[in-house]
Tab-separated table of C-alpha atoms in Angstrom:
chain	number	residue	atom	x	y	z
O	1201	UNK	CA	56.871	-54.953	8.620
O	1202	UNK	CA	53.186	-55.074	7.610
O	1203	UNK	CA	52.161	-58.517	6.775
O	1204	UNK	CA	50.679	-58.968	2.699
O	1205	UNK	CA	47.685	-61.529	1.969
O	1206	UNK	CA	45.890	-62.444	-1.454
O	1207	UNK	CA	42.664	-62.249	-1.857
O	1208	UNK	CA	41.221	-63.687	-4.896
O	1209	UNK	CA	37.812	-63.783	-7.011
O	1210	UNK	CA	36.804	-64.551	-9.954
O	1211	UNK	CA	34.305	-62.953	-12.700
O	1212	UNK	CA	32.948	-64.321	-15.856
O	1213	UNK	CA	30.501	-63.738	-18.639
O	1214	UNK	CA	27.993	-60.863	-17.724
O	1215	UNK	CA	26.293	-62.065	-14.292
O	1216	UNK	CA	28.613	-59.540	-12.402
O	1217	UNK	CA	29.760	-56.095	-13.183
O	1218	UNK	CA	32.977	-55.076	-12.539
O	1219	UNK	CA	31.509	-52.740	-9.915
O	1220	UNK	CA	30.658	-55.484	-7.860
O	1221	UNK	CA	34.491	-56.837	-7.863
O	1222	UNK	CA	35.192	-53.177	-7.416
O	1223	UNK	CA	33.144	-52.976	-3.787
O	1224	UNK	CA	34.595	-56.615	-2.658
O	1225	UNK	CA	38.355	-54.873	-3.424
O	1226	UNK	CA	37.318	-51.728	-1.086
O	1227	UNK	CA	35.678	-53.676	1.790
O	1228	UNK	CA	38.478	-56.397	2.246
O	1229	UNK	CA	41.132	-53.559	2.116
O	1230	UNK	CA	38.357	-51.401	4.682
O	1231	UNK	CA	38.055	-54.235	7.181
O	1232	UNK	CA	42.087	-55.440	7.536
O	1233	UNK	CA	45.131	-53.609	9.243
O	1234	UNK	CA	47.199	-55.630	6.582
O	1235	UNK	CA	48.332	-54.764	3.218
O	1236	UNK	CA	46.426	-56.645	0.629
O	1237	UNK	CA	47.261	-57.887	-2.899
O	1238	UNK	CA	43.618	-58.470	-4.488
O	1239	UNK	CA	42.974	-60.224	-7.695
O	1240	UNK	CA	40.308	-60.672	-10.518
O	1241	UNK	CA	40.311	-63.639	-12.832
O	1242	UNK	CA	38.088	-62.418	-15.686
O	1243	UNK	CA	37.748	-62.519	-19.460
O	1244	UNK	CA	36.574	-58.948	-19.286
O	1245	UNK	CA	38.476	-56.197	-17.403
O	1246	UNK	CA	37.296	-53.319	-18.441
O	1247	UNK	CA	35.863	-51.057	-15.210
O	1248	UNK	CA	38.074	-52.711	-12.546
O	1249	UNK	CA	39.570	-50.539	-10.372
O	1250	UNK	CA	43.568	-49.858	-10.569
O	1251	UNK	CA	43.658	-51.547	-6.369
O	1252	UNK	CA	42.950	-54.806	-8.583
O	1253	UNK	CA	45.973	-57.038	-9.849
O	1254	UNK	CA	43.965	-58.472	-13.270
O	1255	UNK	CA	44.588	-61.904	-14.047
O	1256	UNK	CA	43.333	-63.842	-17.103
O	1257	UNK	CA	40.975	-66.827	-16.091
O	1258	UNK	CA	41.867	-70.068	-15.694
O	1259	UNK	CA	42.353	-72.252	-19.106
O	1260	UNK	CA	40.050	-74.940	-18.532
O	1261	UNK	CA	41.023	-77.844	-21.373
O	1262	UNK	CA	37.456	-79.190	-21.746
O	1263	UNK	CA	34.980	-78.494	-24.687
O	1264	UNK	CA	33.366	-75.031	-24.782
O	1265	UNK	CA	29.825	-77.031	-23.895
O	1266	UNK	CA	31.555	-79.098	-21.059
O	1267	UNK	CA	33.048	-75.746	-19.484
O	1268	UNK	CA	29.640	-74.341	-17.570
O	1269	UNK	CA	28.108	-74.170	-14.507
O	1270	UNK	CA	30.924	-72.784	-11.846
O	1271	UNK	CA	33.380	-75.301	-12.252
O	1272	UNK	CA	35.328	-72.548	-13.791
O	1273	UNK	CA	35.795	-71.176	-10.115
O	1274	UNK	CA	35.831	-74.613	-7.787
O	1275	UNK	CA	37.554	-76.407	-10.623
O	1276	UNK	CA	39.440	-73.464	-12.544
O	1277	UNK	CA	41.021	-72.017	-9.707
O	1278	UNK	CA	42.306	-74.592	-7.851
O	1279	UNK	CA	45.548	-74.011	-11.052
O	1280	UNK	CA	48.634	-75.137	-10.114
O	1281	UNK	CA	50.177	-71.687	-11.673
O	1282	UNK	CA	46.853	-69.428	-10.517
O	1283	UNK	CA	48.501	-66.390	-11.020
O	1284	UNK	CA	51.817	-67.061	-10.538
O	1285	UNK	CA	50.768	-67.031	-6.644
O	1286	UNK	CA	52.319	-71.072	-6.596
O	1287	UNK	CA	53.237	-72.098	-2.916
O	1288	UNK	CA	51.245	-68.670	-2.166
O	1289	UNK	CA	48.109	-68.889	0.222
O	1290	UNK	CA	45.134	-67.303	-1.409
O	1291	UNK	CA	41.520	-66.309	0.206
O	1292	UNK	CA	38.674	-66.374	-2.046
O	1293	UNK	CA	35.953	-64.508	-1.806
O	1294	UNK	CA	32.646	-64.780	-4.242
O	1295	UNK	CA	31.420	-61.318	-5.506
O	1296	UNK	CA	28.208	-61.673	-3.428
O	1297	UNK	CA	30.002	-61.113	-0.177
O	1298	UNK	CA	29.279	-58.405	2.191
O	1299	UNK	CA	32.134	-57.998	4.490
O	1300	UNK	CA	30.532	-56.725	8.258
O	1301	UNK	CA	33.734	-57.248	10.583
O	1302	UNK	CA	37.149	-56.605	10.844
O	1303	UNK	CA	39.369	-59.528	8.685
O	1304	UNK	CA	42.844	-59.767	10.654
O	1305	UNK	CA	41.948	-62.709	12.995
O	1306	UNK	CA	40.488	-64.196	9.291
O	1307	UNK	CA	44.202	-63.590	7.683
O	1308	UNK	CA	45.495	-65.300	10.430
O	1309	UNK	CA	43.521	-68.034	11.211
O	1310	UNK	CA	44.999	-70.835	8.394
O	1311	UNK	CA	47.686	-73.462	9.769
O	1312	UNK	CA	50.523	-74.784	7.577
O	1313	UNK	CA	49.237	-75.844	3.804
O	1314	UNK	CA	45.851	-77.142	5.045
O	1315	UNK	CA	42.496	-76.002	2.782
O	1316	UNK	CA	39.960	-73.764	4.736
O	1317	UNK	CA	35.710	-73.459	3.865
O	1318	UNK	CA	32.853	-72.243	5.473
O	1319	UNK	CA	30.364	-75.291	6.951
O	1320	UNK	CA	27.581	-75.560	4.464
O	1321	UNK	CA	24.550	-74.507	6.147
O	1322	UNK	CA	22.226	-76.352	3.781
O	1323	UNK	CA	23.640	-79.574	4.171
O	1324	UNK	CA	23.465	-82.153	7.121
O	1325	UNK	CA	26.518	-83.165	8.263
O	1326	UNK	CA	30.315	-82.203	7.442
O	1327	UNK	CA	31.117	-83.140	3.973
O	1328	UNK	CA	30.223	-80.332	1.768
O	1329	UNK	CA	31.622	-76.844	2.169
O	1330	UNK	CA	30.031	-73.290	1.141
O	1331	UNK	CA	32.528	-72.137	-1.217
O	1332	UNK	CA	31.320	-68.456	-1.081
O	1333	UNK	CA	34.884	-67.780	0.987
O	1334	UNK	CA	37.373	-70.721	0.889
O	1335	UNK	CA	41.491	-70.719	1.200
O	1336	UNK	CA	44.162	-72.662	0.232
O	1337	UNK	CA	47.530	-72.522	-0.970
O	1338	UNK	CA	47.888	-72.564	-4.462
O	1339	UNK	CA	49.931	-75.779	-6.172
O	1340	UNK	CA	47.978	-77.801	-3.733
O	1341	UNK	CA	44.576	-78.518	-5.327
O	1342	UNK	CA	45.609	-78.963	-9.138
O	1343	UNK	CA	44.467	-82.258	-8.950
O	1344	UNK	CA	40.668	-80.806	-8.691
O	1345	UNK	CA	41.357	-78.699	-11.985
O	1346	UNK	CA	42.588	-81.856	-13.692
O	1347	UNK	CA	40.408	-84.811	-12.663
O	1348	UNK	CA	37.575	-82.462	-14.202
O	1349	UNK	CA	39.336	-81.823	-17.422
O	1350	UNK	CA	40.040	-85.757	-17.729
O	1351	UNK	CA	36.149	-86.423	-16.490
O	1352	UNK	CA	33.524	-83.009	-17.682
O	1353	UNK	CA	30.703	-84.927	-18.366
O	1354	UNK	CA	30.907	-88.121	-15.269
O	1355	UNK	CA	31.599	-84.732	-12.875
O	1356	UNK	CA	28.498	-82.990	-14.141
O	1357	UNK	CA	26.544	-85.900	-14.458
O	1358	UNK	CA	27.439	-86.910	-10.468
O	1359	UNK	CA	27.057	-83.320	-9.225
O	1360	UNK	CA	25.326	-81.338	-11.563
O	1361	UNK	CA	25.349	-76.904	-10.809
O	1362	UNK	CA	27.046	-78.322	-7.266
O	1363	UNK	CA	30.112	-77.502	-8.163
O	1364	UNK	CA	31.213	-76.496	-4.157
O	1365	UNK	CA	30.267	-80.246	-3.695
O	1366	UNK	CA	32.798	-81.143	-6.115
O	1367	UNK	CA	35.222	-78.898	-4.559
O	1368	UNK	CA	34.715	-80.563	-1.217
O	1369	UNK	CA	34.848	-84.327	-2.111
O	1370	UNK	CA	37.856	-84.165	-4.167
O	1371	UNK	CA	39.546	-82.596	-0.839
O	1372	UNK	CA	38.363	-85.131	1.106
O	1373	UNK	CA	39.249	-87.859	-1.369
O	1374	UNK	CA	43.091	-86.392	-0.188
O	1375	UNK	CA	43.497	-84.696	2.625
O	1376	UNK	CA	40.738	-86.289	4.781
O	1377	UNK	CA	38.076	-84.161	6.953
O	1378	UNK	CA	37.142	-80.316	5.568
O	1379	UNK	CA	38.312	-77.663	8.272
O	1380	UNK	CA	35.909	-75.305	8.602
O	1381	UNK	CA	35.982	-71.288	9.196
O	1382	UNK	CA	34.191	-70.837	13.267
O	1383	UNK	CA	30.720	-70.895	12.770
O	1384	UNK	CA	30.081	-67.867	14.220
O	1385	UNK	CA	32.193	-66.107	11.455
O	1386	UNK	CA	29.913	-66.278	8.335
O	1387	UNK	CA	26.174	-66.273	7.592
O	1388	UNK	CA	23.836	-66.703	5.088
O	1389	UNK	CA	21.406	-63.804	3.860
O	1390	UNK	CA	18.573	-66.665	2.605
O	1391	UNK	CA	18.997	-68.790	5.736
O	1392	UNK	CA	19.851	-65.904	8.653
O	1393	UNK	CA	18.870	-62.637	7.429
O	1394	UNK	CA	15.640	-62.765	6.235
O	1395	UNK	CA	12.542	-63.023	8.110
O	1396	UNK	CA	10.452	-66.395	8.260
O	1397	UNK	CA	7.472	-66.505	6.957
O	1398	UNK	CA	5.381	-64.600	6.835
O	1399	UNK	CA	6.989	-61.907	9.021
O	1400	UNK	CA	9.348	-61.506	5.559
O	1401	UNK	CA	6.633	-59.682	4.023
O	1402	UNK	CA	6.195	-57.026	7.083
O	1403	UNK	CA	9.741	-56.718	8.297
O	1404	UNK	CA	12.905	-55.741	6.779
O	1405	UNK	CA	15.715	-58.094	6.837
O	1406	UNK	CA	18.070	-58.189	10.020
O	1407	UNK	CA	21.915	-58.302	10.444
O	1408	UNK	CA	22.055	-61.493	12.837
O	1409	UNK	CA	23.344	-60.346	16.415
O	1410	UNK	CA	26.470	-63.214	15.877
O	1411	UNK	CA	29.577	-61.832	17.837
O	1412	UNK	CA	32.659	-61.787	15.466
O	1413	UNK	CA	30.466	-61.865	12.260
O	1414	UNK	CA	32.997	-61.053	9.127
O	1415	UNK	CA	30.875	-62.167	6.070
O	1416	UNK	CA	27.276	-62.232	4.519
O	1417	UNK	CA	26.899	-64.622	1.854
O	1418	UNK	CA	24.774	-63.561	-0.681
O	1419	UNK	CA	24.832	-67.090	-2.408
O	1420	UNK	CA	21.897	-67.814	-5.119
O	1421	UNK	CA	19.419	-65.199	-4.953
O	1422	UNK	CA	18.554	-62.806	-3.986
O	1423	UNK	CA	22.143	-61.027	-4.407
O	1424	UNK	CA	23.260	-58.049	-3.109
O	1425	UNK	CA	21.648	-55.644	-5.292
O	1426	UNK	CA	18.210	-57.321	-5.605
O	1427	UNK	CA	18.152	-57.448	-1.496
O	1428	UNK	CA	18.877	-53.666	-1.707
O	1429	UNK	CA	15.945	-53.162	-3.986
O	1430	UNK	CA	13.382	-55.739	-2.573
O	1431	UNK	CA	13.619	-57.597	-5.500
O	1432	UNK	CA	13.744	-61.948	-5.601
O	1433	UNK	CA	13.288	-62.750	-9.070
O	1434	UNK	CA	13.978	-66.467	-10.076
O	1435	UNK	CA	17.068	-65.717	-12.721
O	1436	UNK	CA	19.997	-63.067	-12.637
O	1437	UNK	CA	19.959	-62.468	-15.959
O	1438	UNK	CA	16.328	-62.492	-17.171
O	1439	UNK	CA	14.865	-60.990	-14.141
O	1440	UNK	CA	11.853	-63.658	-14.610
O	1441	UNK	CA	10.171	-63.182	-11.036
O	1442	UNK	CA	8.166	-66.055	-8.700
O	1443	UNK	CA	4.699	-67.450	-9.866
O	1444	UNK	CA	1.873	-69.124	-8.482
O	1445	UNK	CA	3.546	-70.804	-4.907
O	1446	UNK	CA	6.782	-69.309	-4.678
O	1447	UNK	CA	5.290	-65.656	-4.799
O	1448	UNK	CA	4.334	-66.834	-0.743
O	1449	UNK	CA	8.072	-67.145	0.179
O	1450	UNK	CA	10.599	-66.056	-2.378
O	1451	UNK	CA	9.854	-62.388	-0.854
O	1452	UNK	CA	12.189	-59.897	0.270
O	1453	UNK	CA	11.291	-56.255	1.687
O	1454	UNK	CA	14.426	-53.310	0.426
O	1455	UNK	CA	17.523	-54.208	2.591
O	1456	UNK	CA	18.842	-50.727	3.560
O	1457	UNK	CA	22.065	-51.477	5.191
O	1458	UNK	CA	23.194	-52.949	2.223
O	1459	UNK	CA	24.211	-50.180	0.919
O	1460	UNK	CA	26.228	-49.519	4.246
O	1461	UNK	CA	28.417	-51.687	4.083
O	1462	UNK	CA	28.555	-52.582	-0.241
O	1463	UNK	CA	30.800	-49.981	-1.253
């Protein structure tokens, strides 16, 4: 019997089409020999492919101005009932992943109930975790969901837009040490991709020659479609683009195997 998995993301407001969800659906499924049950949490679910199980997001029980920022993913979906997936194990992916490798060793990897993230590769030491991909199984984290509902403004105020920080102390606070994802498994398109200075503005980006690679994280900017184009501008939304010093390094030459793999 072929073994199922759920794979989970999560899409808001207008920063992401439904095309992009659409893509993430279509690589998991491409790169796994196991049958896959892949859900969107969105307010808006118009365009998603029929290969997506549409879920309603999250009700977070805070004021409309307290509700920002991404808690709605690091907070929102660590629901007790996500889904109806309680007692399930879910893999989350953000919508700026590009999936490079083959994902069965991935499925496998998780032990018993225990919460899986990548290492953060911005922050010293091993107390913060990248939540572009994270797992867990759901009815295990509801405590996250609720302290922020009881606490919007102290939790904002302590962490600000670093919501994957939030994520990763409350764990802590519980279950002790983050496990990470190997190393070797994920990498970052800012921090391994692109070209140092100033060879960024003379070479194309490069696919980092990491044996069992599986993911790109695409976190911040530039996403996936701006590294396609060439294009780092300083908002997703407005488009506003780098001034005075940042024109020297926010720079990006067209990423063509992008599109290779982001469909």
């Amino acid at each position: 019997m072929t073994e199922k998995y759920n794979v989970i993301c999560i899409k808001w407001g207008s920063g992401y089409p439904s095309e992009d969800a659409n893509k993430l659906c279509s690589m998991i499924k491409r790169n796994t020999s196991f049958d896959i049950d892949f859900y969107c949490f969105t307010d808006n679910p118009e365009g998603l492919s029929p290969d997506i199980i549409v879920k309603p997001l999250p009700v977070m029980h805070v004021a409309p101005e307290d509700n920002k920022y991404a808690y709605r993913k690091e907070a929102g979906l660590c629901d007790d009932n996500l889904g109806g997936l309680t007692g399930q194990r879910v893999f989350f992916f953000d919508l700026d992943s590009l999936i490079v490798g083959n994902l069965d060793e991935f499925f496998r990897y998780p032990e018993g109930d225990k919460f899986y993230i990548i290492n953060d590769w911005n922050t010293r030491g091993n107390h913060v975790g990248q939540a572009s991909c994270y797992s867990f199984v759901v009815g295990t984290l509801g405590y996250v969901k609720e302290y922020f509902e009881a606490h919007p403004k102290e939790v904002v105020d302590k962490f600000y837009t670093a919501s994957q920080e939030y994520l990763s102390s409350k764990v802590i606070e519980k279950y002790g040490p983050l496990n990470f994802w190997p190393d070797n498994w994920f990498c970052s398109f800012r921090f391994h991709c692109i070209p140092k200075w100033p060879l960024r503005f003379f070479m194309e980006p490069k696919i980092p020659k990491q044996e069992g690679l599986k993911m790109i994280a695409f976190h911040g900017l530039p996403g996936l479609d701006e590294a396609s184009k060439g294009i780092w501008c300083m908002n997703k939304n407005d488009r506003k683009y780098p001034r005075g010093v940042k024109k020297l390094y926010k720079y990006v030459r067209p990423t063509t195997w992008v599109d290779k793999y982001w469909k």
